[in-house]
Amino acid sequence: MTQRLLRGTNVIVAGAGLAGLTAAMTLKRMGAKVSVIEARDRVGGRVLTIRGAFTQEQHAEAGGDFIDEGQHEIKRLAEEQGLTLRPILQQGFAFVRHPGPNRRRRRILSGEEAWDTLADMLCPLVTAYRTADKRWDSPIAGQLARQSVAHWLDEIKADSNMRAVARSLRGFFLADPEELSLLALVDQLAGVAPGQAAMYRIEGGNDRLPLALSEHVRQDLLLNSAVRAVYQDRDSVRVSIDTPNGQEASLQGTYVILAAPAATLRSIHMLPPLPSMQARAIDCLRYGRTTKALLQFDKSFWRRKGRPRACGTDAPTGAFWDANEEQAGKAGILTLMAGGQASEDTQKIMAQRGVEGLVDALDWMGSRSATLLHSRVVTWEDDPWAQGGYAYFDPSFDPRLRSWLARPHGRIIFAGEHTSMNWQGYMNGAVESGFRAAEEVCAMVLKK
């Protein structure tokens, strides 16, 4: 019965990341005809596992990295596809404060010590936000949204330690305290503190999930094809695309799911145009500057008793963590995650000294005792189909607009991590939105 539910329905899915592929697989199982269009030459979107660049058959994640304990949608989907999750970084994230003009020594704090400092000060705001059911259209959300984290720190006369902890969160939010809305921080702390939940990766690489999903639509997948325009009328949609040979073509369907970042949606012409509130939501959403460096050494010098394997830092090179502790081999891969201004700082270091500049920045951890074997650096703001790591909310974003990011526009449905209310910025948010988009198509068909 389920396989016949959407028979006769033709759905075009733009985007072969986790959101688009989850939606496509779900719709195909319901009997719909599905066509998946992807601008890149691969599936996965911002899930990118680097293989072949490292010795001993090791790999590391240049994109989406962690699956948290409470992220049930992606965990169930991975299990359904026959994939295994491996626990990682079981000590969670700690915090390293680096030396500065008035500070000679580094200071390492446990995650609880670091984040509790912020959480304690934010407790009244978190409580008020929870009382409002964490609604982004509530008065408290509006008040929090208009203020940056940096402004709040000034307001409470925060000391240098608290400011350093807040700066370290750019490795999580991909935005500096001056850029990040206070609402975004309160919303996160109303759930789980950054880096404190149990974390997992997919055994063999996170890209095994989009690759497995793509097998369900292998005959219906068109790569190297970018959507340029979407036209809809009462009964159908027409999607204009640039094909691999450089020609323009069009696809006709019953519905279209746009499973692409808001940054790329802005360049797609839609007729009839989006409602003004929806257009504003898409136009105002920001994406974090992100440079991710994967460094393989002949030994894992950072793995020492009593030392955390993952740390947020206020350093120019950003946060770092063990990228392959669950893999075999004597070599080890360390991830440097530079978000916000740290992304630009990391690029400057690379321009001046190459990857050796990053290695030297790890000298305090013992990098000179090891030999750098291989490296791979990915800067997501340079990717034309991402234009950043993932979405974040700055003080200019009206929180009442957030629900518009996921709202259907006639026969156009939207998906992607930026549309998720519960898991925005996570791979799980993309998966969750893909299921939701498929359900919305189903509801529209059944309503007819």
GROMACS .gro file of C-alpha atoms in nm:
model
  448
    1MET     CA    1   0.000   0.000   0.000
    2THR     CA    2   0.277   0.245   0.097
    3GLN     CA    3   0.459   0.180  -0.232
    4ARG     CA    4   0.149   0.289  -0.428
    5LEU     CA    5   0.071   0.596  -0.218
    6LEU     CA    6   0.239   0.850  -0.447
    7ARG     CA    7   0.210   0.665  -0.777
    8GLY     CA    8   0.174   0.922  -1.056
    9THR     CA    9   0.355   1.192  -0.856
   10ASN     CA   10   0.676   1.325  -1.010
   11VAL     CA   11   0.909   1.498  -0.764
   12ILE     CA   12   1.226   1.685  -0.859
   13VAL     CA   13   1.482   1.704  -0.578
   14ALA     CA   14   1.749   1.973  -0.611
   15GLY     CA   15   2.047   1.879  -0.395
   16ALA     CA   16   2.207   1.539  -0.330
   17GLY     CA   17   2.322   1.605   0.024
   18LEU     CA   18   2.171   1.426   0.322
   19ALA     CA   19   1.850   1.630   0.309
   20GLY     CA   20   1.780   1.575  -0.060
   21LEU     CA   21   1.878   1.208  -0.065
   22THR     CA   22   1.672   1.130   0.246
   23ALA     CA   23   1.369   1.295   0.087
   24ALA     CA   24   1.427   1.123  -0.248
   25MET     CA   25   1.464   0.775  -0.099
   26THR     CA   26   1.154   0.822   0.118
   27LEU     CA   27   0.943   0.947  -0.172
   28LYS     CA   28   1.057   0.667  -0.401
   29ARG     CA   29   0.953   0.413  -0.140
   30MET     CA   30   0.608   0.573  -0.145
   31GLY     CA   31   0.583   0.516  -0.518
   32ALA     CA   32   0.675   0.861  -0.649
   33LYS     CA   33   0.890   0.912  -0.957
   34VAL     CA   34   1.197   1.101  -0.838
   35SER     CA   35   1.465   1.299  -1.021
   36VAL     CA   36   1.764   1.419  -0.818
   37ILE     CA   37   1.975   1.709  -0.947
   38GLU     CA   38   2.313   1.793  -0.795
   39ALA     CA   39   2.543   2.082  -0.890
   40ARG     CA   40   2.859   1.906  -0.770
   41ASP     CA   41   3.030   1.607  -0.928
   42ARG     CA   42   2.955   1.396  -0.619
   43VAL     CA   43   2.682   1.328  -0.367
   44GLY     CA   44   2.700   1.424  -0.001
   45GLY     CA   45   2.699   1.804  -0.010
   46ARG     CA   46   2.873   1.927   0.303
   47VAL     CA   47   2.941   1.570   0.414
   48LEU     CA   48   3.288   1.508   0.273
   49THR     CA   49   3.509   1.221   0.386
   50ILE     CA   50   3.868   1.252   0.265
   51ARG     CA   51   4.015   0.919   0.155
   52GLY     CA   52   4.322   0.838  -0.049
   53ALA     CA   53   4.504   1.145   0.079
   54PHE     CA   54   4.633   0.967   0.390
   55THR     CA   55   4.853   0.663   0.452
   56GLN     CA   56   4.750   0.339   0.627
   57GLU     CA   57   4.405   0.363   0.465
   58GLN     CA   58   4.302   0.625   0.716
   59HIS     CA   59   4.036   0.886   0.648
   60ALA     CA   60   3.896   1.201   0.807
   61GLU     CA   61   3.592   1.427   0.781
   62ALA     CA   62   3.634   1.758   0.600
   63GLY     CA   63   3.264   1.835   0.644
   64GLY     CA   64   2.996   1.706   0.880
   65ASP     CA   65   3.177   1.525   1.159
   66PHE     CA   66   2.974   1.438   1.470
   67ILE     CA   67   2.651   1.252   1.541
   68ASP     CA   68   2.520   1.327   1.890
   69GLU     CA   69   2.351   1.083   2.126
   70GLY     CA   70   2.005   1.236   2.092
   71GLN     CA   71   2.005   1.259   1.713
   72HIS     CA   72   1.767   0.974   1.652
   73GLU     CA   73   1.678   1.041   1.287
   74ILE     CA   74   2.029   1.000   1.149
   75LYS     CA   75   2.108   0.713   1.385
   76ARG     CA   76   1.802   0.518   1.269
   77LEU     CA   77   1.872   0.598   0.905
   78ALA     CA   78   2.233   0.480   0.932
   79GLU     CA   79   2.125   0.159   1.102
   80GLU     CA   80   1.863   0.100   0.834
   81GLN     CA   81   2.134   0.134   0.568
   82GLY     CA   82   2.346  -0.127   0.745
   83LEU     CA   83   2.600   0.121   0.880
   84THR     CA   84   2.766   0.110   1.222
   85LEU     CA   85   2.821   0.405   1.455
   86ARG     CA   86   3.143   0.420   1.655
   87PRO     CA   87   3.168   0.623   1.977
   88ILE     CA   88   3.436   0.892   1.968
   89LEU     CA   89   3.588   1.160   2.192
   90GLN     CA   90   3.429   1.008   2.499
   91GLN     CA   91   3.582   1.269   2.729
   92GLY     CA   92   3.395   1.541   2.541
   93PHE     CA   93   3.543   1.881   2.464
   94ALA     CA   94   3.770   2.071   2.699
   95PHE     CA   95   3.885   2.431   2.665
   96VAL     CA   96   4.234   2.571   2.613
   97ARG     CA   97   4.300   2.937   2.675
   98HIS     CA   98   4.606   3.047   2.485
   99PRO     CA   99   4.869   3.297   2.601
  100GLY     CA  100   4.810   3.662   2.527
  101PRO     CA  101   4.969   4.001   2.592
  102ASN     CA  102   4.894   3.973   2.964
  103ARG     CA  103   4.904   3.597   2.994
  104ARG     CA  104   5.216   3.382   2.958
  105ARG     CA  105   5.083   3.031   3.009
  106ARG     CA  106   4.810   2.822   2.851
  107ARG     CA  107   4.526   2.709   3.070
  108ILE     CA  108   4.330   2.388   3.014
  109LEU     CA  109   3.980   2.362   3.163
  110SER     CA  110   3.737   2.072   3.148
  111GLY     CA  111   3.432   2.125   2.933
  112GLU     CA  112   3.214   2.150   3.241
  113GLU     CA  113   3.435   2.419   3.396
  114ALA     CA  114   3.440   2.623   3.077
  115TRP     CA  115   3.079   2.598   2.963
  116ASP     CA  116   2.933   2.620   3.314
  117THR     CA  117   3.088   2.964   3.344
  118LEU     CA  118   2.872   3.081   3.055
  119ALA     CA  119   2.572   2.869   3.149
  120ASP     CA  120   2.557   3.007   3.503
  121MET     CA  121   2.550   3.365   3.380
  122LEU     CA  122   2.293   3.282   3.113
  123CYS     CA  123   2.071   3.076   3.343
  124PRO     CA  124   1.801   3.346   3.392
  125LEU     CA  125   1.777   3.401   3.016
  126VAL     CA  126   1.770   3.027   2.942
  127THR     CA  127   1.491   2.984   3.199
  128ALA     CA  128   1.286   3.266   3.047
  129TYR     CA  129   1.338   3.118   2.699
  130ARG     CA  130   1.226   2.774   2.814
  131THR     CA  131   0.921   2.929   2.982
  132ALA     CA  132   0.830   3.066   2.639
  133ASP     CA  133   0.854   2.707   2.504
  134LYS     CA  134   1.168   2.808   2.313
  135ARG     CA  135   0.948   2.982   2.056
  136TRP     CA  136   1.134   3.206   1.815
  137ASP     CA  137   0.828   3.428   1.776
  138SER     CA  138   0.811   3.501   2.151
  139PRO     CA  139   0.896   3.842   2.301
  140ILE     CA  140   1.198   3.700   2.489
  141ALA     CA  141   1.335   3.554   2.165
  142GLY     CA  142   1.303   3.893   1.999
  143GLN     CA  143   1.493   4.062   2.281
  144LEU     CA  144   1.772   3.804   2.277
  145ALA     CA  145   1.801   3.804   1.899
  146ARG     CA  146   1.872   4.175   1.870
  147GLN     CA  147   2.179   4.150   2.094
  148SER     CA  148   2.512   3.997   2.001
  149VAL     CA  149   2.700   3.770   2.239
  150ALA     CA  150   2.978   4.032   2.248
  151HIS     CA  151   2.732   4.305   2.351
  152TRP     CA  152   2.596   4.084   2.630
  153LEU     CA  153   2.950   4.016   2.754
  154ASP     CA  154   3.011   4.391   2.769
  155GLU     CA  155   2.680   4.442   2.947
  156ILE     CA  156   2.761   4.196   3.227
  157LYS     CA  157   3.122   4.318   3.244
  158ALA     CA  158   3.254   3.969   3.171
  159ASP     CA  159   3.611   3.893   3.267
  160SER     CA  160   3.878   3.786   3.021
  161ASN     CA  161   3.827   3.415   3.095
  162MET     CA  162   3.458   3.424   3.006
  163ARG     CA  163   3.531   3.623   2.691
  164ALA     CA  164   3.791   3.365   2.588
  165VAL     CA  165   3.543   3.080   2.638
  166ALA     CA  166   3.284   3.268   2.431
  167ARG     CA  167   3.543   3.324   2.157
  168SER     CA  168   3.624   2.954   2.154
  169LEU     CA  169   3.265   2.880   2.053
  170ARG     CA  170   3.338   3.002   1.701
  171GLY     CA  171   3.464   2.648   1.645
  172PHE     CA  172   3.105   2.539   1.713
  173PHE     CA  173   2.884   2.822   1.581
  174LEU     CA  174   3.132   2.929   1.306
  175ALA     CA  175   3.078   3.288   1.414
  176ASP     CA  176   3.257   3.527   1.649
  177PRO     CA  177   3.085   3.675   1.956
  178GLU     CA  178   3.040   4.002   1.762
  179GLU     CA  179   2.855   3.815   1.485
  180LEU     CA  180   2.647   3.569   1.685
  181SER     CA  181   2.300   3.645   1.815
  182LEU     CA  182   2.260   3.593   2.190
  183LEU     CA  183   1.945   3.396   2.106
  184ALA     CA  184   2.153   3.138   1.919
  185LEU     CA  185   2.369   3.079   2.227
  186VAL     CA  186   2.073   3.067   2.468
  187ASP     CA  187   1.889   2.828   2.236
  188GLN     CA  188   2.189   2.593   2.234
  189LEU     CA  189   2.232   2.602   2.612
  190ALA     CA  190   1.860   2.534   2.655
  191GLY     CA  191   1.943   2.193   2.506
  192VAL     CA  192   2.291   2.048   2.544
  193ALA     CA  193   2.611   2.245   2.603
  194PRO     CA  194   2.841   2.239   2.296
  195GLY     CA  195   3.055   1.927   2.276
  196GLN     CA  196   2.921   1.768   2.595
  197ALA     CA  197   2.688   1.499   2.455
  198ALA     CA  198   2.811   1.152   2.361
  199MET     CA  199   2.936   1.162   2.002
  200TYR     CA  200   2.967   0.913   1.717
  201ARG     CA  201   3.095   0.877   1.363
  202ILE     CA  202   2.992   0.629   1.097
  203GLU     CA  203   3.242   0.346   1.072
  204GLY     CA  204   3.438   0.381   0.749
  205GLY     CA  205   3.345   0.748   0.703
  206ASN     CA  206   3.036   0.963   0.731
  207ASP     CA  207   3.001   0.982   0.353
  208ARG     CA  208   2.899   0.617   0.354
  209LEU     CA  209   2.550   0.737   0.450
  210PRO     CA  210   2.488   0.966   0.149
  211LEU     CA  211   2.656   0.707  -0.074
  212ALA     CA  212   2.419   0.439   0.057
  213LEU     CA  213   2.117   0.665   0.010
  214SER     CA  214   2.223   0.752  -0.344
  215GLU     CA  215   2.207   0.384  -0.438
  216HIS     CA  216   1.828   0.403  -0.398
  217VAL     CA  217   1.808   0.672  -0.670
  218ARG     CA  218   2.113   0.580  -0.879
  219GLN     CA  219   1.917   0.573  -1.206
  220ASP     CA  220   1.749   0.904  -1.125
  221LEU     CA  221   2.056   1.109  -1.027
  222LEU     CA  222   2.203   1.384  -1.244
  223LEU     CA  223   2.536   1.532  -1.129
  224ASN     CA  224   2.711   1.851  -1.246
  225SER     CA  225   2.372   2.012  -1.299
  226ALA     CA  226   2.281   2.339  -1.127
  227VAL     CA  227   1.927   2.469  -1.082
  228ARG     CA  228   1.883   2.818  -1.227
  229ALA     CA  229   1.509   2.878  -1.206
  230VAL     CA  230   1.186   2.724  -1.081
  231TYR     CA  231   0.849   2.804  -1.237
  232GLN     CA  232   0.521   2.676  -1.101
  233ASP     CA  233   0.156   2.695  -1.191
  234ARG     CA  234  -0.155   2.541  -1.044
  235ASP     CA  235  -0.074   2.186  -1.156
  236SER     CA  236   0.302   2.150  -1.204
  237VAL     CA  237   0.654   2.283  -1.168
  238ARG     CA  238   0.925   2.339  -1.427
  239VAL     CA  239   1.289   2.346  -1.320
  240SER     CA  240   1.550   2.507  -1.543
  241ILE     CA  241   1.901   2.360  -1.506
  242ASP     CA  242   2.249   2.395  -1.650
  243THR     CA  243   2.352   2.051  -1.775
  244PRO     CA  244   2.704   1.897  -1.766
  245ASN     CA  245   2.763   1.992  -2.131
  246GLY     CA  246   2.689   2.357  -2.058
  247GLN     CA  247   2.346   2.357  -2.218
  248GLU     CA  248   2.025   2.468  -2.052
  249ALA     CA  249   1.751   2.211  -2.002
  250SER     CA  250   1.427   2.187  -1.810
  251LEU     CA  251   1.253   1.920  -1.606
  252GLN     CA  252   0.879   1.898  -1.551
  253GLY     CA  253   0.733   1.765  -1.228
  254THR     CA  254   0.447   1.773  -0.983
  255TYR     CA  255   0.656   1.914  -0.696
  256VAL     CA  256   1.012   2.027  -0.637
  257ILE     CA  257   1.216   2.000  -0.318
  258LEU     CA  258   1.494   2.257  -0.291
  259ALA     CA  259   1.744   2.088  -0.060
  260ALA     CA  260   2.021   2.344  -0.088
  261PRO     CA  261   2.171   2.603   0.147
  262ALA     CA  262   1.996   2.939   0.166
  263ALA     CA  263   2.315   3.096   0.033
  264THR     CA  264   2.264   2.919  -0.300
  265LEU     CA  265   1.884   2.953  -0.301
  266ARG     CA  266   1.938   3.327  -0.334
  267SER     CA  267   2.062   3.280  -0.691
  268ILE     CA  268   1.764   3.069  -0.804
  269HIS     CA  269   1.491   3.262  -0.985
  270MET     CA  270   1.142   3.160  -0.869
  271LEU     CA  271   0.817   3.249  -1.039
  272PRO     CA  272   0.577   3.330  -0.884
  273PRO     CA  273   0.823   3.496  -0.645
  274LEU     CA  274   0.850   3.397  -0.281
  275PRO     CA  275   0.639   3.584  -0.024
  276SER     CA  276   0.832   3.882   0.110
  277MET     CA  277   0.879   3.727   0.457
  278GLN     CA  278   1.021   3.408   0.307
  279ALA     CA  279   1.250   3.597   0.072
  280ARG     CA  280   1.376   3.805   0.366
  281ALA     CA  281   1.445   3.492   0.572
  282ILE     CA  282   1.654   3.341   0.292
  283ASP     CA  283   1.833   3.667   0.214
  284CYS     CA  284   1.921   3.745   0.577
  285LEU     CA  285   2.051   3.403   0.683
  286ARG     CA  286   2.426   3.396   0.727
  287TYR     CA  287   2.672   3.107   0.678
  288GLY     CA  288   2.981   3.065   0.893
  289ARG     CA  289   3.332   3.108   0.757
  290THR     CA  290   3.498   2.770   0.799
  291THR     CA  291   3.842   2.631   0.727
  292LYS     CA  292   3.900   2.271   0.827
  293ALA     CA  293   4.256   2.136   0.826
  294LEU     CA  294   4.320   1.762   0.846
  295LEU     CA  295   4.679   1.687   0.947
  296GLN     CA  296   4.816   1.331   0.944
  297PHE     CA  297   5.126   1.265   1.155
  298ASP     CA  298   5.335   0.951   1.194
  299LYS     CA  299   5.217   0.931   1.555
  300SER     CA  300   4.934   1.076   1.762
  301PHE     CA  301   5.135   1.306   1.986
  302TRP     CA  302   4.818   1.461   2.130
  303ARG     CA  303   4.706   1.130   2.282
  304ARG     CA  304   4.846   1.156   2.631
  305LYS     CA  305   4.706   1.038   2.960
  306GLY     CA  306   4.508   1.311   3.129
  307ARG     CA  307   4.494   1.529   2.817
  308PRO     CA  308   4.161   1.576   2.634
  309ARG     CA  309   4.145   1.471   2.269
  310ALA     CA  310   3.910   1.755   2.174
  311CYS     CA  311   3.933   2.121   2.272
  312GLY     CA  312   3.768   2.448   2.196
  313THR     CA  313   4.028   2.725   2.194
  314ASP     CA  314   4.058   3.098   2.147
  315ALA     CA  315   4.362   3.040   1.923
  316PRO     CA  316   4.382   3.166   1.561
  317THR     CA  317   4.372   2.805   1.436
  318GLY     CA  318   4.043   2.733   1.615
  319ALA     CA  319   3.922   2.415   1.783
  320PHE     CA  320   4.095   2.080   1.743
  321TRP     CA  321   4.010   1.715   1.791
  322ASP     CA  322   4.130   1.364   1.723
  323ALA     CA  323   4.000   1.280   1.376
  324ASN     CA  324   4.062   0.906   1.366
  325GLU     CA  325   4.094   0.756   1.714
  326GLU     CA  326   3.856   0.477   1.610
  327GLN     CA  327   4.073   0.372   1.311
  328ALA     CA  328   4.361   0.128   1.282
  329GLY     CA  329   4.721   0.229   1.216
  330LYS     CA  330   5.005   0.398   1.401
  331ALA     CA  331   4.953   0.730   1.225
  332GLY     CA  332   4.704   0.979   1.359
  333ILE     CA  333   4.498   1.260   1.208
  334LEU     CA  334   4.427   1.582   1.394
  335THR     CA  335   4.143   1.811   1.284
  336LEU     CA  336   4.173   2.188   1.317
  337MET     CA  337   3.832   2.355   1.290
  338ALA     CA  338   3.866   2.729   1.236
  339GLY     CA  339   3.533   2.913   1.239
  340GLY     CA  340   3.455   3.282   1.204
  341GLN     CA  341   3.762   3.508   1.215
  342ALA     CA  342   3.978   3.203   1.290
  343SER     CA  343   3.902   3.081   0.937
  344GLU     CA  344   4.062   3.394   0.793
  345ASP     CA  345   4.348   3.375   1.044
  346THR     CA  346   4.418   3.015   0.943
  347GLN     CA  347   4.419   3.110   0.576
  348LYS     CA  348   4.669   3.389   0.649
  349ILE     CA  349   4.898   3.144   0.830
  350MET     CA  350   4.872   2.909   0.532
  351ALA     CA  351   4.946   3.189   0.285
  352GLN     CA  352   5.257   3.295   0.477
  353ARG     CA  353   5.402   2.963   0.589
  354GLY     CA  354   5.195   2.685   0.439
  355VAL     CA  355   5.074   2.390   0.641
  356GLU     CA  356   5.395   2.402   0.847
  357GLY     CA  357   5.259   2.717   1.007
  358LEU     CA  358   4.968   2.512   1.143
  359VAL     CA  359   5.205   2.243   1.268
  360ASP     CA  360   5.414   2.504   1.450
  361ALA     CA  361   5.099   2.639   1.616
  362LEU     CA  362   5.063   2.294   1.776
  363ASP     CA  363   5.413   2.298   1.922
  364TRP     CA  364   5.277   2.328   2.277
  365MET     CA  365   5.111   1.988   2.226
  366GLY     CA  366   5.431   1.823   2.106
  367SER     CA  367   5.399   1.849   1.728
  368ARG     CA  368   5.777   1.874   1.688
  369SER     CA  369   5.810   1.518   1.815
  370ALA     CA  370   5.614   1.391   1.514
  371THR     CA  371   5.649   1.400   1.137
  372LEU     CA  372   5.373   1.546   0.922
  373LEU     CA  373   5.287   1.286   0.658
  374HIS     CA  374   4.995   1.435   0.468
  375SER     CA  375   4.742   1.715   0.494
  376ARG     CA  376   4.419   1.837   0.340
  377VAL     CA  377   4.265   2.180   0.396
  378VAL     CA  378   3.909   2.270   0.294
  379THR     CA  379   3.771   2.625   0.312
  380TRP     CA  380   3.394   2.601   0.287
  381GLU     CA  381   3.325   2.968   0.214
  382ASP     CA  382   3.519   2.916  -0.111
  383ASP     CA  383   3.281   2.639  -0.218
  384PRO     CA  384   3.028   2.802  -0.455
  385TRP     CA  385   2.758   2.548  -0.365
  386ALA     CA  386   2.794   2.599   0.012
  387GLN     CA  387   2.940   2.948   0.064
  388GLY     CA  388   3.016   2.859   0.424
  389GLY     CA  389   3.010   2.576   0.675
  390TYR     CA  390   2.652   2.593   0.801
  391ALA     CA  391   2.397   2.855   0.894
  392TYR     CA  392   2.413   3.077   1.200
  393PHE     CA  393   2.187   3.354   1.328
  394ASP     CA  394   2.326   3.704   1.369
  395PRO     CA  395   2.155   4.002   1.540
  396SER     CA  396   2.012   4.125   1.209
  397PHE     CA  397   1.807   3.807   1.164
  398ASP     CA  398   1.448   3.857   1.285
  399PRO     CA  399   1.366   3.536   1.476
  400ARG     CA  400   1.006   3.551   1.354
  401LEU     CA  401   1.142   3.472   1.009
  402ARG     CA  402   1.292   3.139   1.108
  403SER     CA  403   0.978   2.933   1.047
  404TRP     CA  404   0.961   3.076   0.695
  405LEU     CA  405   1.281   2.893   0.600
  406ALA     CA  406   1.094   2.561   0.599
  407ARG     CA  407   0.754   2.683   0.477
  408PRO     CA  408   0.635   2.544   0.140
  409HIS     CA  409   0.573   2.792  -0.139
  410GLY     CA  410   0.301   2.634  -0.347
  411ARG     CA  411   0.460   2.327  -0.506
  412ILE     CA  412   0.808   2.424  -0.387
  413ILE     CA  413   0.922   2.254  -0.065
  414PHE     CA  414   1.241   2.346   0.123
  415ALA     CA  415   1.487   2.119   0.306
  416GLY     CA  416   1.838   2.140   0.450
  417GLU     CA  417   1.998   2.181   0.792
  418HIS     CA  418   1.904   2.551   0.797
  419THR     CA  419   1.533   2.460   0.797
  420SER     CA  420   1.554   2.236   1.106
  421MET     CA  421   1.421   2.386   1.428
  422ASN     CA  422   1.576   2.120   1.651
  423TRP     CA  423   1.908   2.034   1.487
  424GLN     CA  424   2.011   2.328   1.272
  425GLY     CA  425   2.381   2.305   1.183
  426TYR     CA  426   2.396   1.927   1.224
  427MET     CA  427   2.384   1.637   0.979
  428ASN     CA  428   2.081   1.520   1.176
  429GLY     CA  429   1.908   1.848   1.092
  430ALA     CA  430   1.953   1.772   0.723
  431VAL     CA  431   1.816   1.418   0.761
  432GLU     CA  432   1.525   1.540   0.973
  433SER     CA  433   1.437   1.802   0.712
  434GLY     CA  434   1.449   1.544   0.433
  435PHE     CA  435   1.192   1.328   0.608
  436ARG     CA  436   0.979   1.636   0.676
  437ALA     CA  437   0.993   1.745   0.310
  438ALA     CA  438   0.882   1.400   0.194
  439GLU     CA  439   0.595   1.406   0.442
  440GLU     CA  440   0.487   1.747   0.312
  441VAL     CA  441   0.472   1.616  -0.044
  442CYS     CA  442   0.266   1.321   0.077
  443ALA     CA  443   0.028   1.551   0.267
  444MET     CA  444  -0.021   1.772  -0.038
  445VAL     CA  445  -0.101   1.474  -0.260
  446LEU     CA  446  -0.347   1.325  -0.012
  447LYS     CA  447  -0.515   1.662   0.034
  448LYS     CA  448  -0.605   1.684  -0.335
   0.00000   0.00000   0.00000
